């Protein structure tokens, strides 16, 4: 099967490499995002997908506008039977009309759950124990097309969104390759999405602000769901304090303490904070403008004390 591959971030790499590694599938061209400023120096750099394409000598397109007539003509000239999309942009009708076998997308959830830009983060933040990957036919409405293949993936109780992202990218690559195989062989039967749909909107920095009135487990899920970006945070002594990792912690005599109050600040165990239900131990934090440190190191270096309040309330 001759394909055009569309993707930009690291999540799209395992799938691209899987397709490149199969001689029966020719990646005729790659479409990816424009080079963007990256790093502290904000030097312009290519996307991970473009770097891989150049390494394998595959033609690359980086259109600002997907409706550009010259770009669409270039895609038509590749004579690809299938377009494959992993972590890319919304595609216009003019582009979707080109490949005779349609356009397939790999999505990191069990559709119709978590349609949208941040399915991995929301699954973790909501405390789900199971998620998965789905390949489906792309239609005009985002993430609504008929399902081709799905695979279930468990979520560890302390797994971060970053860790789950990496696992799903590898599982998704295997699923995508099986899907392309079946499309090429004519052995696939698209099925309408069934069940209740749920949204997975883009995450903002403000989504990371901790509400200490929530139960400890809910806050812990939010901490791991926002790791590595944008990170959960609170405020302490007028400055932002990122919470890198945490764990629910049982408390003795919780009654009367307001949520957000430091219950324990121990040079060995670190900091435990009262929540709406139970305590939350801060295993690793990042004070504003500083490096990440263990909770115990935070106590030794910054001297938080029992009775201090987090969250500015």
CSV table of N, CA, C and O in Angstrom, one decimal, residues 21-71:
chain,number,residue,atom,x,y,z
A,21,UNK,N,9.4,0.6,8.2
A,21,UNK,CA,10.0,-0.7,8.3
A,21,UNK,C,9.3,-1.9,7.6
A,21,UNK,O,9.8,-3.0,7.6
A,22,UNK,N,8.2,-1.6,7.0
A,22,UNK,CA,7.4,-2.7,6.3
A,22,UNK,C,7.6,-2.5,4.8
A,22,UNK,O,7.0,-1.5,4.2
A,23,UNK,N,8.3,-3.3,4.1
A,23,UNK,CA,8.5,-3.1,2.6
A,23,UNK,C,7.3,-3.1,1.8
A,23,UNK,O,7.2,-2.5,0.7
A,24,UNK,N,6.2,-3.8,2.3
A,24,UNK,CA,5.0,-3.8,1.5
A,24,UNK,C,4.2,-2.5,1.5
A,24,UNK,O,3.2,-2.4,0.8
A,25,UNK,N,4.6,-1.6,2.4
A,25,UNK,CA,3.9,-0.3,2.5
A,25,UNK,C,5.0,0.8,2.2
A,25,UNK,O,6.0,0.9,2.9
A,26,UNK,N,4.7,1.5,1.1
A,26,UNK,CA,5.7,2.6,0.8
A,26,UNK,C,5.1,3.9,1.3
A,26,UNK,O,4.0,4.4,0.9
A,27,UNK,N,5.9,4.6,2.1
A,27,UNK,CA,5.6,6.0,2.5
A,27,UNK,C,6.1,6.9,1.5
A,27,UNK,O,7.3,7.2,1.4
A,28,UNK,N,5.1,7.4,0.6
A,28,UNK,CA,5.5,8.2,-0.5
A,28,UNK,C,5.8,9.6,-0.2
A,28,UNK,O,6.5,10.3,-0.9
A,29,UNK,N,5.3,10.1,0.9
A,29,UNK,CA,5.5,11.5,1.3
A,29,UNK,C,5.0,11.7,2.8
A,29,UNK,O,4.2,10.9,3.3
A,30,UNK,N,5.5,12.7,3.4
A,30,UNK,CA,5.2,13.0,4.8
A,30,UNK,C,4.8,14.5,4.9
A,30,UNK,O,5.5,15.4,4.3
A,31,UNK,N,3.7,14.7,5.6
A,31,UNK,CA,3.2,16.1,5.9
A,31,UNK,C,3.3,16.3,7.4
A,31,UNK,O,2.9,15.5,8.2
A,32,UNK,N,4.0,17.4,7.7
A,32,UNK,CA,4.2,17.7,9.1
A,32,UNK,C,4.1,19.2,9.4
A,32,UNK,O,4.0,20.0,8.4
A,33,UNK,N,4.1,19.6,10.6
A,33,UNK,CA,4.0,21.0,10.9
A,33,UNK,C,5.3,21.8,10.6
A,33,UNK,O,6.4,21.3,10.4
A,34,UNK,N,5.1,23.1,10.4
A,34,UNK,CA,6.3,24.0,10.1
A,34,UNK,C,7.3,23.9,11.3
A,34,UNK,O,7.0,23.6,12.4
A,35,UNK,N,8.6,24.2,10.9
A,35,UNK,CA,9.6,24.3,11.9
A,35,UNK,C,9.2,25.4,12.9
A,35,UNK,O,8.8,26.4,12.5
A,36,UNK,N,9.5,25.1,14.2
A,36,UNK,CA,9.1,26.0,15.3
A,36,UNK,C,10.3,26.3,16.2
A,36,UNK,O,11.2,25.5,16.3
A,37,UNK,N,10.2,27.5,16.9
A,37,UNK,CA,11.3,27.8,17.9
A,37,UNK,C,11.2,26.8,19.0
A,37,UNK,O,10.1,26.5,19.5
A,38,UNK,N,12.3,26.3,19.5
A,38,UNK,CA,12.3,25.3,20.6
A,38,UNK,C,13.5,25.6,21.5
A,38,UNK,O,14.5,26.2,21.1
A,39,UNK,N,13.4,25.2,22.8
A,39,UNK,CA,14.5,25.3,23.7
A,39,UNK,C,14.6,26.7,24.3
A,39,UNK,O,13.9,27.6,24.0
A,40,UNK,N,15.6,26.8,25.2
A,40,UNK,CA,15.8,28.1,25.9
A,40,UNK,C,16.2,29.2,24.9
A,40,UNK,O,15.9,30.3,25.0
A,41,UNK,N,17.0,28.8,23.9
A,41,UNK,CA,17.4,29.8,22.9
A,41,UNK,C,16.4,30.0,21.8
A,41,UNK,O,16.6,30.9,21.0
A,42,UNK,N,15.3,29.3,21.8
A,42,UNK,CA,14.2,29.5,20.8
A,42,UNK,C,14.7,29.4,19.4
A,42,UNK,O,14.3,30.2,18.5
A,43,UNK,N,15.7,28.5,19.2
A,43,UNK,CA,16.1,28.3,17.8
A,43,UNK,C,15.1,27.4,17.0
A,43,UNK,O,14.5,26.5,17.5
A,44,UNK,N,14.9,27.8,15.8
A,44,UNK,CA,14.0,27.1,14.9
A,44,UNK,C,14.5,25.7,14.7
A,44,UNK,O,15.6,25.4,14.3
A,45,UNK,N,13.6,24.7,14.9
A,45,UNK,CA,13.9,23.3,14.8
A,45,UNK,C,12.8,22.5,14.1
A,45,UNK,O,11.6,22.9,14.2
A,46,UNK,N,13.2,21.5,13.4
A,46,UNK,CA,12.1,20.6,12.7
A,46,UNK,C,11.4,19.8,13.7
A,46,UNK,O,11.9,19.5,14.8
A,47,UNK,N,10.2,19.3,13.3
A,47,UNK,CA,9.5,18.4,14.1
A,47,UNK,C,10.2,17.0,14.2
A,47,UNK,O,11.0,16.7,13.3
A,48,UNK,N,9.9,16.2,15.2
A,48,UNK,CA,10.5,14.9,15.2
A,48,UNK,C,10.1,14.0,14.0
A,48,UNK,O,11.0,13.3,13.5
A,49,UNK,N,8.9,14.2,13.5
A,49,UNK,CA,8.5,13.5,12.3
A,49,UNK,C,9.4,13.9,11.1
A,49,UNK,O,9.8,13.1,10.2
A,50,UNK,N,9.6,15.2,10.9
A,50,UNK,CA,10.4,15.7,9.8
A,50,UNK,C,11.9,15.2,9.9
A,50,UNK,O,12.4,14.8,8.9
A,51,UNK,N,12.4,15.2,11.1
A,51,UNK,CA,13.8,14.6,11.3
A,51,UNK,C,13.8,13.2,10.8
A,51,UNK,O,14.8,12.8,10.1
A,52,UNK,N,12.8,12.4,11.1
A,52,UNK,CA,12.8,11.0,10.7
A,52,UNK,C,12.7,10.9,9.2
A,52,UNK,O,13.3,10.1,8.5
A,53,UNK,N,11.8,11.7,8.6
A,53,UNK,CA,11.6,11.7,7.1
A,53,UNK,C,12.9,12.0,6.4
A,53,UNK,O,13.3,11.3,5.4
A,54,UNK,N,13.6,13.0,6.9
A,54,UNK,CA,14.9,13.4,6.2
A,54,UNK,C,15.9,12.3,6.3
A,54,UNK,O,16.7,12.1,5.4
A,55,UNK,N,15.9,11.7,7.5
A,55,UNK,CA,16.9,10.6,7.7
A,55,UNK,C,16.6,9.4,6.7
A,55,UNK,O,17.6,8.7,6.3
A,56,UNK,N,15.4,9.2,6.3
A,56,UNK,CA,15.1,8.1,5.4
A,56,UNK,C,14.9,8.6,4.0
A,56,UNK,O,14.5,7.8,3.1
A,57,UNK,N,15.1,9.9,3.7
A,57,UNK,CA,15.0,10.4,2.4
A,57,UNK,C,13.6,10.4,1.8
A,57,UNK,O,13.4,10.3,0.6
A,58,UNK,N,12.7,10.6,2.6
A,58,UNK,CA,11.3,10.7,2.2
A,58,UNK,C,10.9,12.2,2.0
A,58,UNK,O,11.2,13.0,2.8
A,59,UNK,N,10.2,12.5,0.9
A,59,UNK,CA,9.8,13.9,0.7
A,59,UNK,C,8.9,14.4,1.8
A,59,UNK,O,8.1,13.7,2.3
A,60,UNK,N,9.1,15.7,2.1
A,60,UNK,CA,8.4,16.3,3.2
A,60,UNK,C,7.7,17.6,2.8
A,60,UNK,O,8.3,18.4,2.0
A,61,UNK,N,6.4,17.8,3.2
A,61,UNK,CA,5.7,19.0,3.0
A,61,UNK,C,5.3,19.6,4.4
A,61,UNK,O,5.0,18.9,5.3
A,62,UNK,N,5.4,20.9,4.5
A,62,UNK,CA,5.1,21.6,5.7
A,62,UNK,C,4.2,22.8,5.4
A,62,UNK,O,4.6,24.0,5.6
A,63,UNK,N,3.0,22.6,4.9
A,63,UNK,CA,2.2,23.7,4.5
A,63,UNK,C,1.6,24.5,5.7
A,63,UNK,O,1.2,23.9,6.7
A,64,UNK,N,1.6,25.8,5.6
A,64,UNK,CA,0.9,26.6,6.6
A,64,UNK,C,-0.6,26.4,6.4
A,64,UNK,O,-1.4,26.4,7.4
A,65,UNK,N,-1.1,26.3,5.2
A,65,UNK,CA,-2.5,26.1,4.9
A,65,UNK,C,-2.7,24.8,4.1
A,65,UNK,O,-2.2,24.6,3.0
A,66,UNK,N,-3.6,23.9,4.7
A,66,UNK,CA,-3.8,22.6,4.1
A,66,UNK,C,-4.6,22.7,2.8
A,66,UNK,O,-4.7,21.8,2.1
A,67,UNK,N,-5.3,23.9,2.6
A,67,UNK,CA,-6.1,24.1,1.4
A,67,UNK,C,-5.3,24.7,0.2
A,67,UNK,O,-5.8,25.0,-0.8
A,68,UNK,N,-4.0,24.9,0.4
A,68,UNK,CA,-3.2,25.5,-0.6
A,68,UNK,C,-3.3,24.6,-1.9
A,68,UNK,O,-2.9,23.5,-1.8
A,69,UNK,N,-3.6,25.2,-3.0
A,69,UNK,CA,-3.8,24.4,-4.3
A,69,UNK,C,-2.5,23.7,-4.7
A,69,UNK,O,-2.6,22.6,-5.1
A,70,UNK,N,-1.4,24.4,-4.6
A,70,UNK,CA,-0.1,23.7,-4.9
A,70,UNK,C,0.2,22.5,-4.1
A,70,UNK,O,0.7,21.5,-4.6
A,71,UNK,N,-0.1,22.6,-2.8
A,71,UNK,CA,0.1,21.5,-1.9
A,71,UNK,C,-0.8,20.3,-2.2
A,71,UNK,O,-0.4,19.2,-2.3
